[in-house]
Amino acid sequence: MQFQIDNMTCGGCAKGVTKAIHSVDPQAKVDVDLPQKRVTVESGVDRSAVAAVLEDAGFSPRPAA
């Protein structure tokens, strides 16, 4: 699954995004493309659960095109 996170602007944001996703799935594979503001997640967890935890962490995820 891919998310576009427009308010992810720095390495600290990337770490926060990764930490949030790992809080719901410690085994998730998270690939952050900071210049594109895109996150690719390989996880068995439901997409809505990943989006919710990102929202809770202060990020605004939307489906990536």
mmCIF file with all atom_site columns, N, CA and C in Angstrom:
data_model
loop_
_atom_site.group_PDB
_atom_site.id
_atom_site.type_symbol
_atom_site.label_atom_id
_atom_site.label_alt_id
_atom_site.label_comp_id
_atom_site.label_asym_id
_atom_site.label_entity_id
_atom_site.label_seq_id
_atom_site.pdbx_PDB_ins_code
_atom_site.Cartn_x
_atom_site.Cartn_y
_atom_site.Cartn_z
_atom_site.occupancy
_atom_site.B_iso_or_equiv
_atom_site.pdbx_formal_charge
_atom_site.auth_seq_id
_atom_site.auth_comp_id
_atom_site.auth_asym_id
_atom_site.auth_atom_id
_atom_site.pdbx_PDB_model_num
ATOM 1   N N  . MET A 1 1  ? 0.851  -1.178 0.000  1.00 0.00 ? 1  MET A N  1
ATOM 2   C CA . MET A 1 1  ? 0.000  0.000  0.000  1.00 0.00 ? 1  MET A CA 1
ATOM 3   C C  . MET A 1 1  ? 0.888  1.230  0.000  1.00 0.00 ? 1  MET A C  1
ATOM 4   N N  . GLN A 1 2  ? 0.416  2.285  -0.653 1.00 0.00 ? 2  GLN A N  1
ATOM 5   C CA . GLN A 1 2  ? 1.178  3.526  -0.712 1.00 0.00 ? 2  GLN A CA 1
ATOM 6   C C  . GLN A 1 2  ? 0.338  4.675  -0.191 1.00 0.00 ? 2  GLN A C  1
ATOM 7   N N  . PHE A 1 3  ? 1.031  5.576  0.505  1.00 0.00 ? 3  PHE A N  1
ATOM 8   C CA . PHE A 1 3  ? 0.389  6.780  1.011  1.00 0.00 ? 3  PHE A CA 1
ATOM 9   C C  . PHE A 1 3  ? 1.181  7.992  0.558  1.00 0.00 ? 3  PHE A C  1
ATOM 10  N N  . GLN A 1 4  ? 0.472  9.060  0.236  1.00 0.00 ? 4  GLN A N  1
ATOM 11  C CA . GLN A 1 4  ? 1.080  10.356 -0.022 1.00 0.00 ? 4  GLN A CA 1
ATOM 12  C C  . GLN A 1 4  ? 0.919  11.135 1.282  1.00 0.00 ? 4  GLN A C  1
ATOM 13  N N  . ILE A 1 5  ? 2.030  11.649 1.820  1.00 0.00 ? 5  ILE A N  1
ATOM 14  C CA . ILE A 1 5  ? 1.977  12.393 3.082  1.00 0.00 ? 5  ILE A CA 1
ATOM 15  C C  . ILE A 1 5  ? 2.641  13.746 2.839  1.00 0.00 ? 5  ILE A C  1
ATOM 16  N N  . ASP A 1 6  ? 1.817  14.737 2.492  1.00 0.00 ? 6  ASP A N  1
ATOM 17  C CA . ASP A 1 6  ? 2.338  16.031 2.074  1.00 0.00 ? 6  ASP A CA 1
ATOM 18  C C  . ASP A 1 6  ? 3.024  16.799 3.199  1.00 0.00 ? 6  ASP A C  1
ATOM 19  N N  . ASN A 1 7  ? 2.666  16.519 4.466  1.00 0.00 ? 7  ASN A N  1
ATOM 20  C CA . ASN A 1 7  ? 3.300  17.252 5.557  1.00 0.00 ? 7  ASN A CA 1
ATOM 21  C C  . ASN A 1 7  ? 4.504  16.501 6.142  1.00 0.00 ? 7  ASN A C  1
ATOM 22  N N  . MET A 1 8  ? 5.046  15.541 5.405  1.00 0.00 ? 8  MET A N  1
ATOM 23  C CA . MET A 1 8  ? 6.278  14.851 5.793  1.00 0.00 ? 8  MET A CA 1
ATOM 24  C C  . MET A 1 8  ? 7.426  15.581 5.092  1.00 0.00 ? 8  MET A C  1
ATOM 25  N N  . THR A 1 9  ? 8.212  16.340 5.859  1.00 0.00 ? 9  THR A N  1
ATOM 26  C CA . THR A 1 9  ? 9.165  17.248 5.240  1.00 0.00 ? 9  THR A CA 1
ATOM 27  C C  . THR A 1 9  ? 10.631 16.989 5.573  1.00 0.00 ? 9  THR A C  1
ATOM 28  N N  . CYS A 1 10 ? 10.914 16.102 6.535  1.00 0.00 ? 10 CYS A N  1
ATOM 29  C CA . CYS A 1 10 ? 12.312 15.935 6.942  1.00 0.00 ? 10 CYS A CA 1
ATOM 30  C C  . CYS A 1 10 ? 12.572 14.506 7.416  1.00 0.00 ? 10 CYS A C  1
ATOM 31  N N  . GLY A 1 11 ? 13.819 14.226 7.729  1.00 0.00 ? 11 GLY A N  1
ATOM 32  C CA . GLY A 1 11 ? 14.183 12.903 8.218  1.00 0.00 ? 11 GLY A CA 1
ATOM 33  C C  . GLY A 1 11 ? 13.484 12.548 9.517  1.00 0.00 ? 11 GLY A C  1
ATOM 34  N N  . GLY A 1 12 ? 13.265 13.548 10.359 1.00 0.00 ? 12 GLY A N  1
ATOM 35  C CA . GLY A 1 12 ? 12.542 13.308 11.611 1.00 0.00 ? 12 GLY A CA 1
ATOM 36  C C  . GLY A 1 12 ? 11.109 12.863 11.341 1.00 0.00 ? 12 GLY A C  1
ATOM 37  N N  . CYS A 1 13 ? 10.494 13.477 10.342 1.00 0.00 ? 13 CYS A N  1
ATOM 38  C CA . CYS A 1 13 ? 9.139  13.071 9.945  1.00 0.00 ? 13 CYS A CA 1
ATOM 39  C C  . CYS A 1 13 ? 9.150  11.623 9.459  1.00 0.00 ? 13 CYS A C  1
ATOM 40  N N  . ALA A 1 14 ? 10.145 11.286 8.637  1.00 0.00 ? 14 ALA A N  1
ATOM 41  C CA . ALA A 1 14 ? 10.247 9.928  8.106  1.00 0.00 ? 14 ALA A CA 1
ATOM 42  C C  . ALA A 1 14 ? 10.372 8.920  9.240  1.00 0.00 ? 14 ALA A C  1
ATOM 43  N N  . LYS A 1 15 ? 11.174 9.245  10.256 1.00 0.00 ? 15 LYS A N  1
ATOM 44  C CA . LYS A 1 15 ? 11.312 8.353  11.414 1.00 0.00 ? 15 LYS A CA 1
ATOM 45  C C  . LYS A 1 15 ? 9.999  8.235  12.175 1.00 0.00 ? 15 LYS A C  1
ATOM 46  N N  . GLY A 1 16 ? 9.281  9.355  12.306 1.00 0.00 ? 16 GLY A N  1
ATOM 47  C CA . GLY A 1 16 ? 7.991  9.334  12.995 1.00 0.00 ? 16 GLY A CA 1
ATOM 48  C C  . GLY A 1 16 ? 6.968  8.473  12.269 1.00 0.00 ? 16 GLY A C  1
ATOM 49  N N  . VAL A 1 17 ? 6.955  8.583  10.951 1.00 0.00 ? 17 VAL A N  1
ATOM 50  C CA . VAL A 1 17 ? 6.048  7.772  10.125 1.00 0.00 ? 17 VAL A CA 1
ATOM 51  C C  . VAL A 1 17 ? 6.380  6.287  10.307 1.00 0.00 ? 17 VAL A C  1
ATOM 52  N N  . THR A 1 18 ? 7.672  5.957  10.220 1.00 0.00 ? 18 THR A N  1
ATOM 53  C CA . THR A 1 18 ? 8.096  4.562  10.358 1.00 0.00 ? 18 THR A CA 1
ATOM 54  C C  . THR A 1 18 ? 7.744  4.032  11.745 1.00 0.00 ? 18 THR A C  1
ATOM 55  N N  . LYS A 1 19 ? 8.007  4.825  12.771 1.00 0.00 ? 19 LYS A N  1
ATOM 56  C CA . LYS A 1 19 ? 7.708  4.408  14.146 1.00 0.00 ? 19 LYS A CA 1
ATOM 57  C C  . LYS A 1 19 ? 6.211  4.178  14.338 1.00 0.00 ? 19 LYS A C  1
ATOM 58  N N  . ALA A 1 20 ? 5.399  5.061  13.780 1.00 0.00 ? 20 ALA A N  1
ATOM 59  C CA . ALA A 1 20 ? 3.945  4.918  13.901 1.00 0.00 ? 20 ALA A CA 1
ATOM 60  C C  . ALA A 1 20 ? 3.469  3.623  13.252 1.00 0.00 ? 20 ALA A C  1
ATOM 61  N N  . ILE A 1 21 ? 3.973  3.338  12.057 1.00 0.00 ? 21 ILE A N  1
ATOM 62  C CA . ILE A 1 21 ? 3.564  2.116  11.356 1.00 0.00 ? 21 ILE A CA 1
ATOM 63  C C  . ILE A 1 21 ? 4.028  0.885  12.126 1.00 0.00 ? 21 ILE A C  1
ATOM 64  N N  . HIS A 1 22 ? 5.240  0.920  12.642 1.00 0.00 ? 22 HIS A N  1
ATOM 65  C CA . HIS A 1 22 ? 5.750  -0.222 13.412 1.00 0.00 ? 22 HIS A CA 1
ATOM 66  C C  . HIS A 1 22 ? 4.998  -0.413 14.733 1.00 0.00 ? 22 HIS A C  1
ATOM 67  N N  . SER A 1 23 ? 4.288  0.612  15.203 1.00 0.00 ? 23 SER A N  1
ATOM 68  C CA . SER A 1 23 ? 3.500  0.455  16.431 1.00 0.00 ? 23 SER A CA 1
ATOM 69  C C  . SER A 1 23 ? 2.302  -0.462 16.213 1.00 0.00 ? 23 SER A C  1
ATOM 70  N N  . VAL A 1 24 ? 1.807  -0.551 14.974 1.00 0.00 ? 24 VAL A N  1
ATOM 71  C CA . VAL A 1 24 ? 0.693  -1.468 14.686 1.00 0.00 ? 24 VAL A CA 1
ATOM 72  C C  . VAL A 1 24 ? 1.169  -2.764 14.051 1.00 0.00 ? 24 VAL A C  1
ATOM 73  N N  . ASP A 1 25 ? 2.353  -2.733 13.416 1.00 0.00 ? 25 ASP A N  1
ATOM 74  C CA . ASP A 1 25 ? 2.929  -3.940 12.824 1.00 0.00 ? 25 ASP A CA 1
ATOM 75  C C  . ASP A 1 25 ? 4.454  -3.848 12.873 1.00 0.00 ? 25 ASP A C  1
ATOM 76  N N  . PRO A 1 26 ? 5.055  -4.417 13.927 1.00 0.00 ? 26 PRO A N  1
ATOM 77  C CA . PRO A 1 26 ? 6.509  -4.348 14.073 1.00 0.00 ? 26 PRO A CA 1
ATOM 78  C C  . PRO A 1 26 ? 7.268  -4.999 12.921 1.00 0.00 ? 26 PRO A C  1
ATOM 79  N N  . GLN A 1 27 ? 6.620  -5.879 12.168 1.00 0.00 ? 27 GLN A N  1
ATOM 80  C CA . GLN A 1 27 ? 7.269  -6.575 11.062 1.00 0.00 ? 27 GLN A CA 1
ATOM 81  C C  . GLN A 1 27 ? 7.072  -5.878 9.716  1.00 0.00 ? 27 GLN A C  1
ATOM 82  N N  . ALA A 1 28 ? 6.352  -4.774 9.705  1.00 0.00 ? 28 ALA A N  1
ATOM 83  C CA . ALA A 1 28 ? 6.054  -4.085 8.447  1.00 0.00 ? 28 ALA A CA 1
ATOM 84  C C  . ALA A 1 28 ? 7.327  -3.608 7.770  1.00 0.00 ? 28 ALA A C  1
ATOM 85  N N  . LYS A 1 29 ? 7.335  -3.694 6.443  1.00 0.00 ? 29 LYS A N  1
ATOM 86  C CA . LYS A 1 29 ? 8.438  -3.139 5.650  1.00 0.00 ? 29 LYS A CA 1
ATOM 87  C C  . LYS A 1 29 ? 7.987  -1.745 5.208  1.00 0.00 ? 29 LYS A C  1
ATOM 88  N N  . VAL A 1 30 ? 8.736  -0.737 5.628  1.00 0.00 ? 30 VAL A N  1
ATOM 89  C CA . VAL A 1 30 ? 8.371  0.651  5.361  1.00 0.00 ? 30 VAL A CA 1
ATOM 90  C C  . VAL A 1 30 ? 9.456  1.284  4.500  1.00 0.00 ? 30 VAL A C  1
ATOM 91  N N  . ASP A 1 31 ? 9.053  1.826  3.349  1.00 0.00 ? 31 ASP A N  1
ATOM 92  C CA . ASP A 1 31 ? 9.985  2.508  2.465  1.00 0.00 ? 31 ASP A CA 1
ATOM 93  C C  . ASP A 1 31 ? 9.515  3.951  2.305  1.00 0.00 ? 31 ASP A C  1
ATOM 94  N N  . VAL A 1 32 ? 10.333 4.892  2.798  1.00 0.00 ? 32 VAL A N  1
ATOM 95  C CA . VAL A 1 32 ? 9.976  6.307  2.750  1.00 0.00 ? 32 VAL A CA 1
ATOM 96  C C  . VAL A 1 32 ? 10.735 6.987  1.615  1.00 0.00 ? 32 VAL A C  1
ATOM 97  N N  . ASP A 1 33 ? 9.991  7.630  0.723  1.00 0.00 ? 33 ASP A N  1
ATOM 98  C CA . ASP A 1 33 ? 10.577 8.435  -0.354 1.00 0.00 ? 33 ASP A CA 1
ATOM 99  C C  . ASP A 1 33 ? 10.305 9.889  0.010  1.00 0.00 ? 33 ASP A C  1
ATOM 100 N N  . LEU A 1 34 ? 11.259 10.486 0.733  1.00 0.00 ? 34 LEU A N  1
ATOM 101 C CA . LEU A 1 34 ? 11.050 11.836 1.254  1.00 0.00 ? 34 LEU A CA 1
ATOM 102 C C  . LEU A 1 34 ? 10.863 12.891 0.156  1.00 0.00 ? 34 LEU A C  1
ATOM 103 N N  . PRO A 1 35 ? 11.690 12.902 -0.917 1.00 0.00 ? 35 PRO A N  1
ATOM 104 C CA . PRO A 1 35 ? 11.481 13.923 -1.962 1.00 0.00 ? 35 PRO A CA 1
ATOM 105 C C  . PRO A 1 35 ? 10.082 13.853 -2.589 1.00 0.00 ? 35 PRO A C  1
ATOM 106 N N  . GLN A 1 36 ? 9.540  12.641 -2.740 1.00 0.00 ? 36 GLN A N  1
ATOM 107 C CA . GLN A 1 36 ? 8.203  12.476 -3.312 1.00 0.00 ? 36 GLN A CA 1
ATOM 108 C C  . GLN A 1 36 ? 7.094  12.539 -2.265 1.00 0.00 ? 36 GLN A C  1
ATOM 109 N N  . LYS A 1 37 ? 7.498  12.570 -0.963 1.00 0.00 ? 37 LYS A N  1
ATOM 110 C CA . LYS A 1 37 ? 6.546  12.568 0.161  1.00 0.00 ? 37 LYS A CA 1
ATOM 111 C C  . LYS A 1 37 ? 5.621  11.349 0.088  1.00 0.00 ? 37 LYS A C  1
ATOM 112 N N  . ARG A 1 38 ? 6.224  10.202 -0.231 1.00 0.00 ? 38 ARG A N  1
ATOM 113 C CA . ARG A 1 38 ? 5.467  8.973  -0.425 1.00 0.00 ? 38 ARG A CA 1
ATOM 114 C C  . ARG A 1 38 ? 6.007  7.880  0.485  1.00 0.00 ? 38 ARG A C  1
ATOM 115 N N  . VAL A 1 39 ? 5.103  7.089  1.045  1.00 0.00 ? 39 VAL A N  1
ATOM 116 C CA . VAL A 1 39 ? 5.478  5.970  1.899  1.00 0.00 ? 39 VAL A CA 1
ATOM 117 C C  . VAL A 1 39 ? 4.860  4.701  1.323  1.00 0.00 ? 39 VAL A C  1
ATOM 118 N N  . THR A 1 40 ? 5.687  3.685  1.138  1.00 0.00 ? 40 THR A N  1
ATOM 119 C CA . THR A 1 40 ? 5.215  2.380  0.696  1.00 0.00 ? 40 THR A CA 1
ATOM 120 C C  . THR A 1 40 ? 5.323  1.432  1.876  1.00 0.00 ? 40 THR A C  1
ATOM 121 N N  . VAL A 1 41 ? 4.234  0.719  2.164  1.00 0.00 ? 41 VAL A N  1
ATOM 122 C CA . VAL A 1 41 ? 4.181  -0.170 3.323  1.00 0.00 ? 41 VAL A CA 1
ATOM 123 C C  . VAL A 1 41 ? 3.806  -1.570 2.871  1.00 0.00 ? 41 VAL A C  1
ATOM 124 N N  . GLU A 1 42 ? 4.595  -2.547 3.291  1.00 0.00 ? 42 GLU A N  1
ATOM 125 C CA . GLU A 1 42 ? 4.238  -3.954 3.104  1.00 0.00 ? 42 GLU A CA 1
ATOM 126 C C  . GLU A 1 42 ? 3.885  -4.489 4.474  1.00 0.00 ? 42 GLU A C  1
ATOM 127 N N  . SER A 1 43 ? 2.606  -4.811 4.662  1.00 0.00 ? 43 SER A N  1
ATOM 128 C CA . SER A 1 43 ? 2.124  -5.220 5.976  1.00 0.00 ? 43 SER A CA 1
ATOM 129 C C  . SER A 1 43 ? 0.862  -6.056 5.827  1.00 0.00 ? 43 SER A C  1
ATOM 130 N N  . GLY A 1 44 ? 0.649  -6.913 6.814  1.00 0.00 ? 44 GLY A N  1
ATOM 131 C CA . GLY A 1 44 ? -0.576 -7.689 6.850  1.00 0.00 ? 44 GLY A CA 1
ATOM 132 C C  . GLY A 1 44 ? -1.709 -6.929 7.521  1.00 0.00 ? 44 GLY A C  1
ATOM 133 N N  . VAL A 1 45 ? -1.390 -5.758 8.061  1.00 0.00 ? 45 VAL A N  1
ATOM 134 C CA . VAL A 1 45 ? -2.383 -4.947 8.766  1.00 0.00 ? 45 VAL A CA 1
ATOM 135 C C  . VAL A 1 45 ? -3.251 -4.207 7.751  1.00 0.00 ? 45 VAL A C  1
ATOM 136 N N  . ASP A 1 46 ? -4.500 -4.020 8.095  1.00 0.00 ? 46 ASP A N  1
ATOM 137 C CA . ASP A 1 46 ? -5.465 -3.340 7.242  1.00 0.00 ? 46 ASP A CA 1
ATOM 138 C C  . ASP A 1 46 ? -5.026 -1.907 6.907  1.00 0.00 ? 46 ASP A C  1
ATOM 139 N N  . ARG A 1 47 ? -5.252 -1.507 5.674  1.00 0.00 ? 47 ARG A N  1
ATOM 140 C CA . ARG A 1 47 ? -4.867 -0.161 5.219  1.00 0.00 ? 47 ARG A CA 1
ATOM 141 C C  . ARG A 1 47 ? -5.445 0.933  6.113  1.00 0.00 ? 47 ARG A C  1
ATOM 142 N N  . SER A 1 48 ? -6.692 0.780  6.515  1.00 0.00 ? 48 SER A N  1
ATOM 143 C CA . SER A 1 48 ? -7.327 1.817  7.341  1.00 0.00 ? 48 SER A CA 1
ATOM 144 C C  . SER A 1 48 ? -6.659 1.928  8.713  1.00 0.00 ? 48 SER A C  1
ATOM 145 N N  . ALA A 1 49 ? -6.156 0.810  9.244  1.00 0.00 ? 49 ALA A N  1
ATOM 146 C CA . ALA A 1 49 ? -5.460 0.838  10.531 1.00 0.00 ? 49 ALA A CA 1
ATOM 147 C C  . ALA A 1 49 ? -4.139 1.587  10.403 1.00 0.00 ? 49 ALA A C  1
ATOM 148 N N  . VAL A 1 50 ? -3.420 1.377  9.302  1.00 0.00 ? 50 VAL A N  1
ATOM 149 C CA . VAL A 1 50 ? -2.170 2.092  9.061  1.00 0.00 ? 50 VAL A CA 1
ATOM 150 C C  . VAL A 1 50 ? -2.458 3.583  8.895  1.00 0.00 ? 50 VAL A C  1
ATOM 151 N N  . ALA A 1 51 ? -3.472 3.929  8.118  1.00 0.00 ? 51 ALA A N  1
ATOM 152 C CA . ALA A 1 51 ? -3.836 5.341  7.928  1.00 0.00 ? 51 ALA A CA 1
ATOM 153 C C  . ALA A 1 51 ? -4.211 5.992  9.256  1.00 0.00 ? 51 ALA A C  1
ATOM 154 N N  . ALA A 1 52 ? -4.948 5.268  10.095 1.00 0.00 ? 52 ALA A N  1
ATOM 155 C CA . ALA A 1 52 ? -5.382 5.813  11.384 1.00 0.00 ? 52 ALA A CA 1
ATOM 156 C C  . ALA A 1 52 ? -4.193 6.105  12.299 1.00 0.00 ? 52 ALA A C  1
ATOM 157 N N  . VAL A 1 53 ? -3.226 5.199  12.333 1.00 0.00 ? 53 VAL A N  1
ATOM 158 C CA . VAL A 1 53 ? -2.071 5.415  13.206 1.00 0.00 ? 53 VAL A CA 1
ATOM 159 C C  . VAL A 1 53 ? -1.212 6.565  12.688 1.00 0.00 ? 53 VAL A C  1
ATOM 160 N N  . LEU A 1 54 ? -1.159 6.754  11.368 1.00 0.00 ? 54 LEU A N  1
ATOM 161 C CA . LEU A 1 54 ? -0.444 7.903  10.811 1.00 0.00 ? 54 LEU A CA 1
ATOM 162 C C  . LEU A 1 54 ? -1.149 9.209  11.180 1.00 0.00 ? 54 LEU A C  1
ATOM 163 N N  . GLU A 1 55 ? -2.468 9.211  11.104 1.00 0.00 ? 55 GLU A N  1
ATOM 164 C CA . GLU A 1 55 ? -3.246 10.395 11.518 1.00 0.00 ? 55 GLU A CA 1
ATOM 165 C C  . GLU A 1 55 ? -2.976 10.721 12.985 1.00 0.00 ? 55 GLU A C  1
ATOM 166 N N  . ASP A 1 56 ? -2.986 9.687  13.827 1.00 0.00 ? 56 ASP A N  1
ATOM 167 C CA . ASP A 1 56 ? -2.745 9.882  15.257 1.00 0.00 ? 56 ASP A CA 1
ATOM 168 C C  . ASP A 1 56 ? -1.356 10.458 15.523 1.00 0.00 ? 56 ASP A C  1
ATOM 169 N N  . ALA A 1 57 ? -0.402 10.145 14.652 1.00 0.00 ? 57 ALA A N  1
ATOM 170 C CA . ALA A 1 57 ? 0.965  10.640 14.811 1.00 0.00 ? 57 ALA A CA 1
ATOM 171 C C  . ALA A 1 57 ? 1.130  12.065 14.259 1.00 0.00 ? 57 ALA A C  1
ATOM 172 N N  . GLY A 1 58 ? 0.054  12.612 13.689 1.00 0.00 ? 58 GLY A N  1
ATOM 173 C CA . GLY A 1 58 ? 0.091  13.991 13.215 1.00 0.00 ? 58 GLY A CA 1
ATOM 174 C C  . GLY A 1 58 ? 0.349  14.155 11.731 1.00 0.00 ? 58 GLY A C  1
ATOM 175 N N  . PHE A 1 59 ? 0.272  13.054 10.989 1.00 0.00 ? 59 PHE A N  1
ATOM 176 C CA . PHE A 1 59 ? 0.482  13.105 9.551  1.00 0.00 ? 59 PHE A CA 1
ATOM 177 C C  . PHE A 1 59 ? -0.858 12.995 8.841  1.00 0.00 ? 59 PHE A C  1
ATOM 178 N N  . SER A 1 60 ? -0.891 13.447 7.598  1.00 0.00 ? 60 SER A N  1
ATOM 179 C CA . SER A 1 60 ? -2.139 13.446 6.831  1.00 0.00 ? 60 SER A CA 1
ATOM 180 C C  . SER A 1 60 ? -1.980 12.536 5.617  1.00 0.00 ? 60 SER A C  1
ATOM 181 N N  . PRO A 1 61 ? -2.167 11.223 5.820  1.00 0.00 ? 61 PRO A N  1
ATOM 182 C CA . PRO A 1 61 ? -1.980 10.316 4.692  1.00 0.00 ? 61 PRO A CA 1
ATOM 183 C C  . PRO A 1 61 ? -3.173 10.330 3.739  1.00 0.00 ? 61 PRO A C  1
ATOM 184 N N  . ARG A 1 62 ? -2.864 10.188 2.462  1.00 0.00 ? 62 ARG A N  1
ATOM 185 C CA . ARG A 1 62 ? -3.919 9.979  1.470  1.00 0.00 ? 62 ARG A CA 1
ATOM 186 C C  . ARG A 1 62 ? -3.390 8.935  0.496  1.00 0.00 ? 62 ARG A C  1
ATOM 187 N N  . PRO A 1 63 ? -4.267 8.232  -0.176 1.00 0.00 ? 63 PRO A N  1
ATOM 188 C CA . PRO A 1 63 ? -3.805 7.222  -1.122 1.00 0.00 ? 63 PRO A CA 1
ATOM 189 C C  . PRO A 1 63 ? -2.906 7.840  -2.182 1.00 0.00 ? 63 PRO A C  1
ATOM 190 N N  . ALA A 1 64 ? -1.794 7.201  -2.447 1.00 0.00 ? 64 ALA A N  1
ATOM 191 C CA . ALA A 1 64 ? -0.878 7.699  -3.474 1.00 0.00 ? 64 ALA A CA 1
ATOM 192 C C  . ALA A 1 64 ? -1.391 7.291  -4.844 1.00 0.00 ? 64 ALA A C  1
ATOM 193 N N  . ALA A 1 65 ? -1.225 8.185  -5.790 1.00 0.00 ? 65 ALA A N  1
ATOM 194 C CA . ALA A 1 65 ? -1.702 7.931  -7.155 1.00 0.00 ? 65 ALA A CA 1
ATOM 195 C C  . ALA A 1 65 ? -0.818 6.909  -7.843 1.00 0.00 ? 65 ALA A C  1
#
